[in-house]
Tab-separated table of C-alpha atoms in Angstrom:
chain	number	residue	atom	x	y	z
A	18	MET	CA	-6.822	-44.828	10.129
A	19	LEU	CA	-9.476	-46.535	7.793
A	20	ARG	CA	-9.272	-45.055	4.188
A	21	LEU	CA	-11.874	-46.616	1.805
A	22	ASP	CA	-13.635	-45.844	-1.631
A	23	ARG	CA	-14.945	-42.643	-1.360
A	24	GLY	CA	-18.155	-43.734	-3.165
A	25	ARG	CA	-18.704	-47.061	-0.560
A	26	TRP	CA	-18.484	-44.303	1.999
A	27	LYS	CA	-20.745	-42.045	0.307
A	28	ARG	CA	-23.556	-44.568	0.328
A	29	LEU	CA	-22.735	-45.962	4.165
A	30	SER	CA	-23.179	-42.488	5.182
A	31	ALA	CA	-26.819	-42.528	4.385
A	32	VAL	CA	-27.181	-45.662	6.586
A	33	PRO	CA	-29.022	-43.461	9.419
A	34	LEU	CA	-30.932	-42.121	6.671
A	35	VAL	CA	-31.757	-45.224	5.019
A	36	ALA	CA	-32.416	-46.961	8.271
A	37	ALA	CA	-35.025	-44.170	9.031
A	38	ILE	CA	-36.773	-44.885	5.541
A	39	VAL	CA	-36.600	-48.169	4.871
A	40	ALA	CA	-40.451	-49.772	4.399
A	41	VAL	CA	-41.502	-52.862	6.025
A	42	LEU	CA	-40.688	-55.769	3.713
A	43	VAL	CA	-42.551	-59.019	3.528
A	44	VAL	CA	-41.687	-61.930	1.280
A	45	PRO	CA	-44.635	-63.531	-0.010
A	46	GLY	CA	-45.030	-67.466	0.104
A	47	PRO	CA	-45.996	-69.980	2.334
A	48	SER	CA	-43.300	-69.218	4.619
A	49	GLN	CA	-42.443	-65.640	4.985
A	50	SER	CA	-39.942	-63.067	6.642
A	51	THR	CA	-41.030	-61.063	9.369
A	52	ALA	CA	-40.766	-57.520	9.487
A	53	SER	CA	-37.574	-56.426	7.741
A	54	PRO	CA	-35.869	-54.041	10.132
A	55	PRO	CA	-32.959	-51.516	8.578
A	56	ALA	CA	-30.530	-53.259	11.219
A	57	GLY	CA	-30.934	-56.443	13.234
A	58	LEU	CA	-31.855	-60.092	12.639
A	59	GLU	CA	-34.231	-60.904	10.083
A	60	CYS	CA	-36.518	-64.181	10.651
A	61	LEU	CA	-37.908	-66.664	8.308
A	62	THR	CA	-40.988	-68.100	9.731
A	63	ALA	CA	-44.045	-70.102	8.500
A	64	GLY	CA	-47.293	-70.747	10.013
A	65	ASP	CA	-46.832	-74.704	9.913
A	66	ASN	CA	-43.151	-74.366	10.610
A	67	ALA	CA	-42.492	-75.876	6.979
A	68	PHE	CA	-39.586	-74.291	4.773
A	69	GLU	CA	-38.066	-74.990	1.043
A	70	LEU	CA	-34.908	-74.369	0.519
A	71	THR	CA	-32.767	-74.450	-2.731
A	72	ALA	CA	-29.452	-75.086	-3.043
A	73	THR	CA	-27.866	-72.736	-5.872
A	74	GLY	CA	-24.773	-70.991	-6.993
A	75	GLY	CA	-24.540	-67.210	-7.297
A	76	TYR	CA	-22.073	-64.389	-6.727
A	77	ALA	CA	-21.096	-62.191	-3.614
A	78	ALA	CA	-19.504	-58.673	-3.746
A	79	MET	CA	-16.489	-58.174	-1.771
A	80	PRO	CA	-15.821	-54.660	-0.834
A	81	ASP	CA	-12.521	-54.555	-3.000
A	82	GLY	CA	-14.454	-54.963	-5.878
A	83	ASN	CA	-13.974	-58.621	-6.022
A	84	THR	CA	-17.128	-61.187	-6.950
A	85	ILE	CA	-16.805	-64.559	-5.635
A	86	TYR	CA	-18.678	-67.409	-6.934
A	87	MET	CA	-20.540	-69.178	-3.821
A	88	TRP	CA	-23.072	-71.819	-3.000
A	89	SER	CA	-25.779	-70.998	-0.870
A	90	TYR	CA	-29.225	-71.850	0.416
A	91	ALA	CA	-32.120	-69.551	-1.378
A	92	ALA	CA	-35.844	-69.745	0.366
A	93	GLY	CA	-38.266	-71.363	-1.610
A	94	GLY	CA	-37.419	-70.781	-5.647
A	95	GLY	CA	-35.868	-67.479	-4.654
A	96	ALA	CA	-32.672	-65.979	-5.710
A	97	PHE	CA	-29.492	-66.959	-4.504
A	98	GLN	CA	-28.578	-65.210	-1.125
A	99	LEU	CA	-25.701	-65.392	1.186
A	100	PRO	CA	-25.984	-67.117	4.217
A	101	GLY	CA	-29.204	-69.130	3.978
A	102	PRO	CA	-32.051	-67.324	5.318
A	103	THR	CA	-32.569	-67.263	9.152
A	104	LEU	CA	-34.985	-70.082	10.114
A	105	CYS	CA	-37.125	-69.091	13.524
A	106	VAL	CA	-39.108	-71.856	15.399
A	107	THR	CA	-40.627	-72.449	18.312
A	108	SER	CA	-38.990	-75.327	20.851
A	109	GLY	CA	-40.879	-78.392	20.605
A	110	VAL	CA	-42.547	-77.889	17.168
A	111	LYS	CA	-42.458	-80.180	14.394
A	112	VAL	CA	-40.220	-78.509	11.658
A	113	THR	CA	-40.217	-79.598	8.154
A	114	VAL	CA	-37.419	-78.446	5.482
A	115	VAL	CA	-37.679	-79.580	1.733
A	116	LEU	CA	-34.147	-79.052	0.132
A	117	HIS	CA	-34.058	-78.598	-3.774
A	118	ASN	CA	-31.201	-79.337	-5.291
A	119	SER	CA	-29.846	-77.315	-8.382
A	120	LEU	CA	-26.409	-77.786	-7.760
A	121	PRO	CA	-24.164	-80.121	-9.979
A	122	GLU	CA	-23.670	-82.738	-7.471
A	123	PRO	CA	-25.364	-84.056	-4.332
A	124	THR	CA	-25.877	-82.097	-1.236
A	125	SER	CA	-27.586	-82.261	2.069
A	126	ILE	CA	-28.257	-80.016	5.063
A	127	THR	CA	-27.403	-81.400	8.595
A	128	PHE	CA	-29.091	-79.721	11.865
A	129	PRO	CA	-26.551	-79.991	14.584
A	130	GLY	CA	-28.192	-79.926	18.226
A	131	GLN	CA	-31.712	-81.492	17.051
A	132	VAL	CA	-32.200	-85.293	17.449
A	133	GLN	CA	-34.055	-88.022	15.818
A	134	VAL	CA	-33.990	-86.127	12.034
A	135	LEU	CA	-35.967	-87.856	9.846
A	136	ALA	CA	-35.122	-87.926	5.551
A	137	ASP	CA	-38.274	-88.694	3.540
A	138	GLY	CA	-39.806	-90.412	6.745
A	139	GLN	CA	-37.003	-92.559	7.373
A	140	PRO	CA	-34.248	-91.904	9.923
A	141	ALA	CA	-31.653	-89.737	8.107
A	142	GLN	CA	-28.516	-92.065	7.466
A	143	PRO	CA	-24.866	-91.529	6.521
A	144	GLU	CA	-23.966	-92.321	2.850
A	145	THR	CA	-20.687	-94.108	1.368
A	146	ASP	CA	-19.329	-94.379	-1.867
A	147	ALA	CA	-18.921	-97.782	-3.724
A	148	ALA	CA	-15.625	-98.137	-1.946
A	149	GLY	CA	-17.351	-97.533	1.253
A	150	THR	CA	-15.932	-94.211	2.013
A	151	LEU	CA	-18.075	-91.572	3.836
A	152	THR	CA	-19.434	-89.210	1.377
A	153	SER	CA	-22.315	-87.575	3.530
A	154	LEU	CA	-23.341	-87.078	7.075
A	155	THR	CA	-26.929	-87.381	6.061
A	156	THR	CA	-29.237	-88.560	3.442
A	157	THR	CA	-28.675	-86.399	0.201
A	158	ALA	CA	-30.623	-84.787	-2.399
A	159	ALA	CA	-29.403	-85.786	-5.936
A	160	ALA	CA	-27.572	-83.309	-8.144
A	161	ASN	CA	-29.047	-81.042	-10.485
A	162	THR	CA	-32.979	-81.762	-9.635
A	163	GLY	CA	-33.063	-83.542	-6.499
A	164	SER	CA	-34.829	-82.970	-3.516
A	165	VAL	CA	-35.384	-84.540	0.191
A	166	THR	CA	-37.530	-83.663	2.922
A	167	TYR	CA	-36.053	-83.543	6.512
A	168	THR	CA	-38.387	-83.158	9.357
A	169	PHE	CA	-37.498	-82.843	13.301
A	170	THR	CA	-38.680	-81.661	16.525
A	171	ALA	CA	-37.430	-78.448	17.375
A	172	GLY	CA	-35.219	-79.055	20.604
A	173	PRO	CA	-33.945	-76.735	23.504
A	174	PRO	CA	-34.236	-72.702	22.523
A	175	GLY	CA	-31.169	-71.332	21.405
A	176	THR	CA	-28.944	-70.488	18.443
A	177	TYR	CA	-28.005	-73.214	15.924
A	178	LEU	CA	-25.827	-73.566	12.440
A	179	TYR	CA	-27.658	-75.870	9.767
A	180	GLN	CA	-25.313	-76.565	6.897
A	181	SER	CA	-24.022	-79.166	4.150
A	182	GLY	CA	-23.220	-82.665	5.532
A	183	THR	CA	-22.164	-83.649	2.486
A	184	ASP	CA	-18.261	-82.957	1.215
A	185	ALA	CA	-18.776	-80.543	4.045
A	186	GLN	CA	-14.821	-79.374	3.555
A	187	LYS	CA	-16.022	-77.840	0.501
A	188	GLN	CA	-19.578	-77.159	0.320
A	189	VAL	CA	-19.992	-75.137	3.659
A	190	GLN	CA	-16.858	-73.237	2.602
A	191	MET	CA	-18.753	-72.537	-0.867
A	192	GLY	CA	-21.314	-71.131	1.248
A	193	LEU	CA	-23.551	-73.642	2.296
A	194	TYR	CA	-24.714	-72.700	5.802
A	195	GLY	CA	-27.460	-70.663	7.622
A	196	ALA	CA	-29.150	-70.115	11.231
A	197	LEU	CA	-31.645	-71.591	13.157
A	198	VAL	CA	-33.005	-69.864	15.994
A	199	VAL	CA	-35.121	-71.707	18.525
A	200	ARG	CA	-37.462	-69.774	20.487
A	201	PRO	CA	-38.929	-70.485	23.900
A	202	ALA	CA	-42.095	-71.582	24.265
A	203	GLY	CA	-44.360	-69.264	25.449
A	204	HIS	CA	-41.462	-66.311	25.976
A	205	PRO	CA	-40.372	-65.316	22.422
A	206	GLU	CA	-38.843	-62.027	24.548
A	207	ARG	CA	-36.142	-64.667	26.237
A	208	GLU	CA	-32.969	-66.237	24.730
A	209	ASN	CA	-34.156	-69.458	26.284
A	210	ASP	CA	-36.261	-70.743	29.119
A	211	ARG	CA	-34.537	-68.637	32.096
A	212	ALA	CA	-36.419	-65.457	33.013
A	213	ASP	CA	-33.014	-63.191	33.233
A	214	SER	CA	-32.400	-64.326	29.521
A	215	ALA	CA	-35.219	-61.735	28.339
A	216	PHE	CA	-33.870	-59.262	25.759
A	217	ASP	CA	-35.285	-55.907	24.000
A	218	ARG	CA	-36.929	-57.999	20.652
A	219	ASP	CA	-36.153	-54.644	18.703
A	220	ARG	CA	-32.391	-55.644	19.465
A	221	GLU	CA	-31.940	-58.678	18.346
A	222	TYR	CA	-28.891	-59.607	16.039
A	223	LEU	CA	-26.742	-62.128	14.670
A	224	TYR	CA	-23.467	-62.486	13.497
A	225	LEU	CA	-22.885	-65.739	11.242
A	226	LEU	CA	-19.222	-65.901	10.461
A	227	GLY	CA	-17.560	-67.089	7.785
A	228	GLU	CA	-14.237	-67.155	5.370
A	229	ILE	CA	-13.561	-67.333	1.903
A	230	ASP	CA	-10.655	-68.590	0.330
A	231	PRO	CA	-11.170	-67.170	-3.481
A	232	ASP	CA	-8.724	-69.981	-4.955
A	233	LEU	CA	-11.221	-72.683	-4.411
A	234	HIS	CA	-14.514	-70.828	-5.060
A	235	LEU	CA	-12.657	-70.276	-8.670
A	236	ALA	CA	-11.897	-74.034	-9.102
A	237	VAL	CA	-15.092	-75.007	-8.318
A	238	GLU	CA	-16.852	-72.461	-10.739
A	239	ARG	CA	-14.419	-73.197	-13.570
A	240	LYS	CA	-14.910	-77.047	-12.489
A	241	ARG	CA	-11.118	-77.661	-11.879
A	242	ALA	CA	-9.661	-79.908	-8.838
A	243	TYR	CA	-8.363	-77.825	-5.645
A	244	ASP	CA	-5.962	-78.813	-3.455
A	245	PHE	CA	-7.210	-78.764	0.250
A	246	THR	CA	-3.367	-78.675	1.164
A	247	ARG	CA	-3.096	-75.098	-0.100
A	248	TYR	CA	-6.322	-73.510	1.440
A	249	LYS	CA	-6.027	-70.164	2.689
A	250	ALA	CA	-8.768	-67.878	3.782
A	251	ARG	CA	-8.414	-64.453	2.135
A	252	TYR	CA	-12.003	-62.903	3.239
A	253	PHE	CA	-13.730	-63.135	6.397
A	254	THR	CA	-17.278	-62.202	6.552
A	255	ILE	CA	-20.145	-61.532	9.183
A	256	ASN	CA	-23.665	-62.618	7.527
A	257	GLY	CA	-22.025	-62.564	4.316
A	258	ARG	CA	-20.424	-59.381	4.151
A	259	SER	CA	-17.155	-57.818	4.879
A	260	MET	CA	-16.293	-54.288	6.392
A	261	PRO	CA	-17.496	-51.820	5.185
A	262	ASP	CA	-20.406	-53.454	3.909
A	263	THR	CA	-21.030	-55.039	7.370
A	264	ILE	CA	-22.331	-51.711	8.597
A	265	ALA	CA	-25.027	-51.121	5.593
A	266	PRO	CA	-28.514	-51.612	6.370
A	267	ASN	CA	-30.374	-55.020	5.443
A	268	HIS	CA	-31.079	-55.530	2.014
A	269	ALA	CA	-28.958	-52.550	0.553
A	270	ASP	CA	-29.495	-52.315	-3.003
A	271	TRP	CA	-25.759	-52.390	-3.840
A	272	LEU	CA	-25.758	-56.005	-2.020
A	273	PRO	CA	-28.576	-57.859	-3.872
A	274	ALA	CA	-27.281	-61.350	-2.721
A	275	GLN	CA	-25.928	-60.522	0.743
A	276	PRO	CA	-29.415	-59.317	2.394
A	277	TYR	CA	-28.191	-59.099	6.083
A	278	GLY	CA	-26.133	-56.230	7.837
A	279	ALA	CA	-24.374	-56.252	11.023
A	280	LEU	CA	-24.985	-52.882	12.491
A	281	ILE	CA	-25.754	-52.725	16.097
A	282	HIS	CA	-28.088	-49.755	16.882
A	283	ILE	CA	-28.990	-49.084	20.513
A	284	ARG	CA	-29.446	-46.582	22.995
A	285	PRO	CA	-27.845	-46.099	27.014
A	286	TYR	CA	-29.095	-48.283	29.281
A	287	ASP	CA	-31.882	-46.892	31.449
A	288	PRO	CA	-33.823	-48.488	34.379
A	289	VAL	CA	-37.017	-46.997	33.494
A	290	GLY	CA	-36.905	-46.109	29.536
A	291	ASN	CA	-34.381	-48.771	28.224
A	292	PRO	CA	-34.197	-51.352	30.784
A	293	LYS	CA	-33.531	-54.178	28.856
A	294	PRO	CA	-30.027	-55.678	27.075
A	295	ALA	CA	-29.819	-56.276	23.393
A	296	LEU	CA	-29.284	-59.768	22.108
A	297	ILE	CA	-26.220	-60.984	19.817
A	298	ARG	CA	-25.929	-64.556	18.457
A	299	TYR	CA	-22.796	-65.471	16.902
A	300	LEU	CA	-22.619	-68.652	15.118
A	301	ASN	CA	-18.613	-69.882	13.483
A	302	ALA	CA	-19.236	-71.617	9.947
A	303	GLY	CA	-15.874	-71.259	9.328
A	304	SER	CA	-12.491	-73.653	9.688
A	305	VAL	CA	-10.799	-71.595	12.738
A	306	SER	CA	-12.062	-69.726	16.009
A	307	TYR	CA	-13.006	-65.970	15.678
A	308	PRO	CA	-11.911	-64.147	18.670
A	309	PHE	CA	-14.510	-61.341	18.380
A	310	HIS	CA	-14.172	-58.569	20.587
A	311	PRO	CA	-16.524	-55.835	20.773
A	312	HIS	CA	-14.990	-52.140	22.195
A	313	GLY	CA	-17.043	-50.431	24.431
A	314	SER	CA	-18.770	-52.663	26.400
A	315	ASP	CA	-18.320	-56.441	27.403
A	316	GLU	CA	-20.800	-58.826	26.716
A	317	GLN	CA	-22.886	-61.284	29.129
A	318	LEU	CA	-22.075	-64.480	27.696
A	319	ILE	CA	-25.405	-66.546	28.707
A	320	ALA	CA	-25.699	-69.938	26.299
A	321	ARG	CA	-23.481	-71.879	23.921
A	322	ASP	CA	-24.658	-74.462	21.446
A	323	GLY	CA	-28.003	-73.788	22.363
A	324	ARG	CA	-27.338	-74.694	25.677
A	325	PRO	CA	-27.829	-72.211	29.099
A	326	ALA	CA	-24.874	-70.964	30.837
A	327	GLN	CA	-25.941	-72.274	34.310
A	328	GLY	CA	-24.909	-75.094	36.828
A	329	PRO	CA	-26.914	-78.296	37.371
A	330	GLY	CA	-29.615	-76.764	40.006
A	331	GLY	CA	-30.159	-74.162	37.643
A	332	GLN	CA	-27.385	-71.794	39.251
A	333	ASP	CA	-26.625	-68.642	36.891
A	334	LEU	CA	-23.276	-69.266	35.417
A	335	SER	CA	-23.266	-66.670	32.832
A	336	TYR	CA	-20.317	-64.108	32.760
A	337	SER	CA	-19.005	-61.001	31.420
A	338	ASN	CA	-16.703	-60.910	28.932
A	339	PHE	CA	-14.534	-58.828	26.736
A	340	LEU	CA	-13.527	-61.448	23.981
A	341	ILE	CA	-16.273	-63.654	22.405
A	342	ASP	CA	-14.676	-66.465	21.463
A	343	VAL	CA	-16.548	-68.745	18.909
A	344	ALA	CA	-14.698	-72.068	17.596
A	345	PRO	CA	-15.649	-73.609	14.533
A	346	GLY	CA	-19.330	-75.104	14.504
A	347	GLN	CA	-20.092	-73.240	17.717
A	348	THR	CA	-22.494	-70.620	18.691
A	349	VAL	CA	-22.066	-68.256	21.615
A	350	ASP	CA	-25.335	-66.035	22.560
A	351	THR	CA	-24.750	-62.605	24.653
A	352	LEU	CA	-26.691	-60.066	26.012
A	353	MET	CA	-25.323	-56.664	25.753
A	354	ILE	CA	-25.965	-52.978	27.422
A	355	TRP	CA	-23.991	-49.869	27.281
A	356	LYS	CA	-23.865	-47.527	30.068
A	357	ASP	CA	-23.317	-43.974	30.273
A	358	ALA	CA	-20.880	-44.039	32.739
A	359	GLU	CA	-19.684	-40.543	32.442
A	360	HIS	CA	-22.983	-38.878	31.919
A	361	TRP	CA	-22.855	-37.280	28.607
A	362	ASP	CA	-24.575	-34.111	28.428
A	363	PRO	CA	-24.602	-32.679	25.014
A	364	GLN	CA	-25.222	-28.991	26.009
A	365	GLY	CA	-22.555	-29.143	29.273
A	366	ASN	CA	-20.051	-32.132	28.919
A	367	PRO	CA	-18.242	-31.508	32.405
A	368	ILE	CA	-15.535	-33.506	30.910
A	369	PRO	CA	-13.047	-31.684	29.052
A	370	VAL	CA	-11.868	-33.732	26.251
A	371	PRO	CA	-9.360	-32.794	23.641
A	372	LEU	CA	-10.018	-33.287	20.221
A	373	PRO	CA	-7.981	-36.274	19.074
A	374	SER	CA	-5.561	-36.261	16.265
A	375	LEU	CA	-6.441	-37.161	12.804
A	376	GLN	CA	-4.465	-40.102	13.257
A	377	ASP	CA	-6.843	-41.341	15.524
A	378	GLN	CA	-10.028	-40.676	13.788
A	379	ILE	CA	-11.444	-42.450	10.806
A	380	VAL	CA	-11.322	-39.849	8.096
A	381	GLY	CA	-11.518	-39.592	4.282
A	382	PRO	CA	-10.442	-40.034	1.802
A	383	GLY	CA	-11.862	-36.639	1.693
A	384	PRO	CA	-12.623	-34.178	4.617
A	385	GLU	CA	-15.491	-36.641	5.967
A	386	THR	CA	-14.924	-37.962	9.456
A	387	TRP	CA	-16.917	-40.706	10.955
A	388	PHE	CA	-15.836	-41.052	14.497
A	389	ALA	CA	-12.839	-41.436	16.858
A	390	GLU	CA	-12.850	-43.738	19.937
A	391	ASN	CA	-13.657	-40.159	21.732
A	392	PRO	CA	-17.107	-40.459	22.872
A	393	TYR	CA	-17.489	-36.749	22.640
A	394	LEU	CA	-16.461	-36.310	19.008
A	395	GLY	CA	-19.644	-34.968	17.157
A	396	GLY	CA	-21.244	-33.332	20.193
A	397	GLU	CA	-21.007	-29.930	19.085
A	398	PRO	CA	-20.247	-27.716	16.203
A	399	GLY	CA	-17.058	-26.317	15.825
A	400	GLU	CA	-14.992	-28.908	17.840
A	401	LEU	CA	-13.694	-30.296	14.378
A	402	PRO	CA	-10.488	-28.816	12.557
A	403	PRO	CA	-11.677	-26.508	9.688
A	404	GLY	CA	-12.427	-28.275	6.992
A	405	VAL	CA	-13.186	-31.705	8.164
A	406	VAL	CA	-16.921	-32.710	7.678
A	407	GLN	CA	-18.329	-35.167	10.233
A	408	ASN	CA	-21.104	-37.901	9.318
A	409	ASN	CA	-22.388	-38.448	12.951
A	410	GLN	CA	-26.291	-37.409	13.232
A	411	CYS	CA	-26.783	-36.305	16.467
A	412	GLY	CA	-23.600	-36.670	18.603
A	413	GLU	CA	-24.299	-40.675	18.607
A	414	TYR	CA	-21.365	-42.818	19.721
A	415	TYR	CA	-19.590	-45.547	17.734
A	416	HIS	CA	-17.384	-48.666	18.641
A	417	VAL	CA	-15.726	-51.106	16.615
A	418	ALA	CA	-16.378	-54.561	17.213
A	419	HIS	CA	-14.080	-57.046	15.137
A	420	SER	CA	-11.984	-60.409	15.382
A	421	HIS	CA	-8.886	-60.085	17.379
A	422	ALA	CA	-7.263	-62.310	15.144
A	423	LEU	CA	-6.177	-59.318	12.886
A	424	GLU	CA	-5.906	-61.215	9.466
A	425	GLN	CA	-9.272	-61.917	10.010
A	426	ALA	CA	-9.970	-57.739	10.007
A	427	THR	CA	-8.815	-57.638	6.322
A	428	ASN	CA	-9.825	-57.871	3.189
A	429	TYR	CA	-7.033	-60.024	1.161
A	430	GLY	CA	-4.938	-58.665	3.498
A	431	ALA	CA	-5.744	-55.276	3.316
A	432	SER	CA	-6.170	-53.321	6.978
A	433	PHE	CA	-9.083	-52.760	8.059
A	434	GLY	CA	-12.140	-54.685	6.575
A	435	GLY	CA	-13.381	-58.410	6.771
A	436	MET	CA	-14.605	-59.436	10.132
A	437	MET	CA	-15.485	-56.002	11.419
A	438	THR	CA	-18.516	-53.583	12.441
A	439	LEU	CA	-19.754	-51.087	14.392
A	440	ILE	CA	-21.789	-50.258	17.385
A	441	ARG	CA	-23.851	-47.643	17.350
A	442	ILE	CA	-25.290	-45.781	20.312
A	443	ASP	CA	-27.701	-43.020	20.167
A	444	PRO	CA	-28.274	-40.191	22.993
A	445	PRO	CA	-30.421	-41.457	25.685
A	446	ALA	CA	-33.383	-39.434	24.091
A	447	GLY	CA	-32.774	-41.190	20.539
A	448	CYS	CA	-31.719	-39.671	17.453
A	449	PRO	CA	-34.094	-37.198	15.394
A	450	ALA	CA	-35.367	-38.407	12.204
């Protein structure tokens, strides 16, 4: 049973309402975000595929009230955000990324999966110190006011990380990472060049998975040395947030530096009314594997590291899996549909289902009930025990999705939290506004 701060739950209980009223947001500047959905992927795009990122510091909020000093890439000269903005381009175009560095040490960006990357017009090169020790995997921007311009031609369609290549053990952990989405030319509705990778563009999600060792971050903030043999991650994040903040909408006002939520919001599959699956892009910016498990529905793994799951002759090698295991530095793309296998009818449910015990429901600390793993909870008034108030809007279902490494589903060891979110499935006709 989850027992969480009443105020935070109260604010999160407004998620559906907020989702219905959030206005379209557009970030001005030479590059811009596409319409900002209340949930799902938010792209930073540019007409000339030229982006400006600033490596800077700021603070991220954890659900237990802690705040963590982080480094990340801000869009242009904008405010600190975690993670960096999701850059969206089309395969085959020339991409330019200008990195400005406001950090007190050199830093850089690597683009795994992209080839022939230039830095200030020259091939990007590793750097070493005076003793010949490798200090950076690629060309750096100098500390405090340096800059460097990277250019490359966007590779095959898929999902990629971008992250620091300088003192990567520290700088990536500090938060210098983001996502690069490369779309197929002429087919933005597909994940890759295969026709069977088509998805519902209104149901595209990104899970950028990460971890935080607060002792490292405190040492960096206070300019102290840190012993990496003592490294231990205490917080685990999806898009820079931990549960329950993962289910809050994009741009929740109480998370000003963590703009991206991780709530999946779909309707049941219908061959006529809702035939296309959702697309979920997983990326691992951490140091260990994250075995991610969505309850309620398996997902079809269609690509890994920007390469479709297919044989040498183009055979479809995608497969259904209940566990999406994402190794450090990897990306995995999946398609997801949810089928109403038992044909739920809110007016005349033919399947008698006993109300689960309170121990099996998410409750409280007051009388509020969010859901149980009983798909029929919330459908009919009077089903709940006296005094218990449900937060379901219209009989929608919620399934948990979380890391199966249970330590990763905690906030500093306190269950449940961390790398966990919800999948919301509305009734077939949708949910009234």
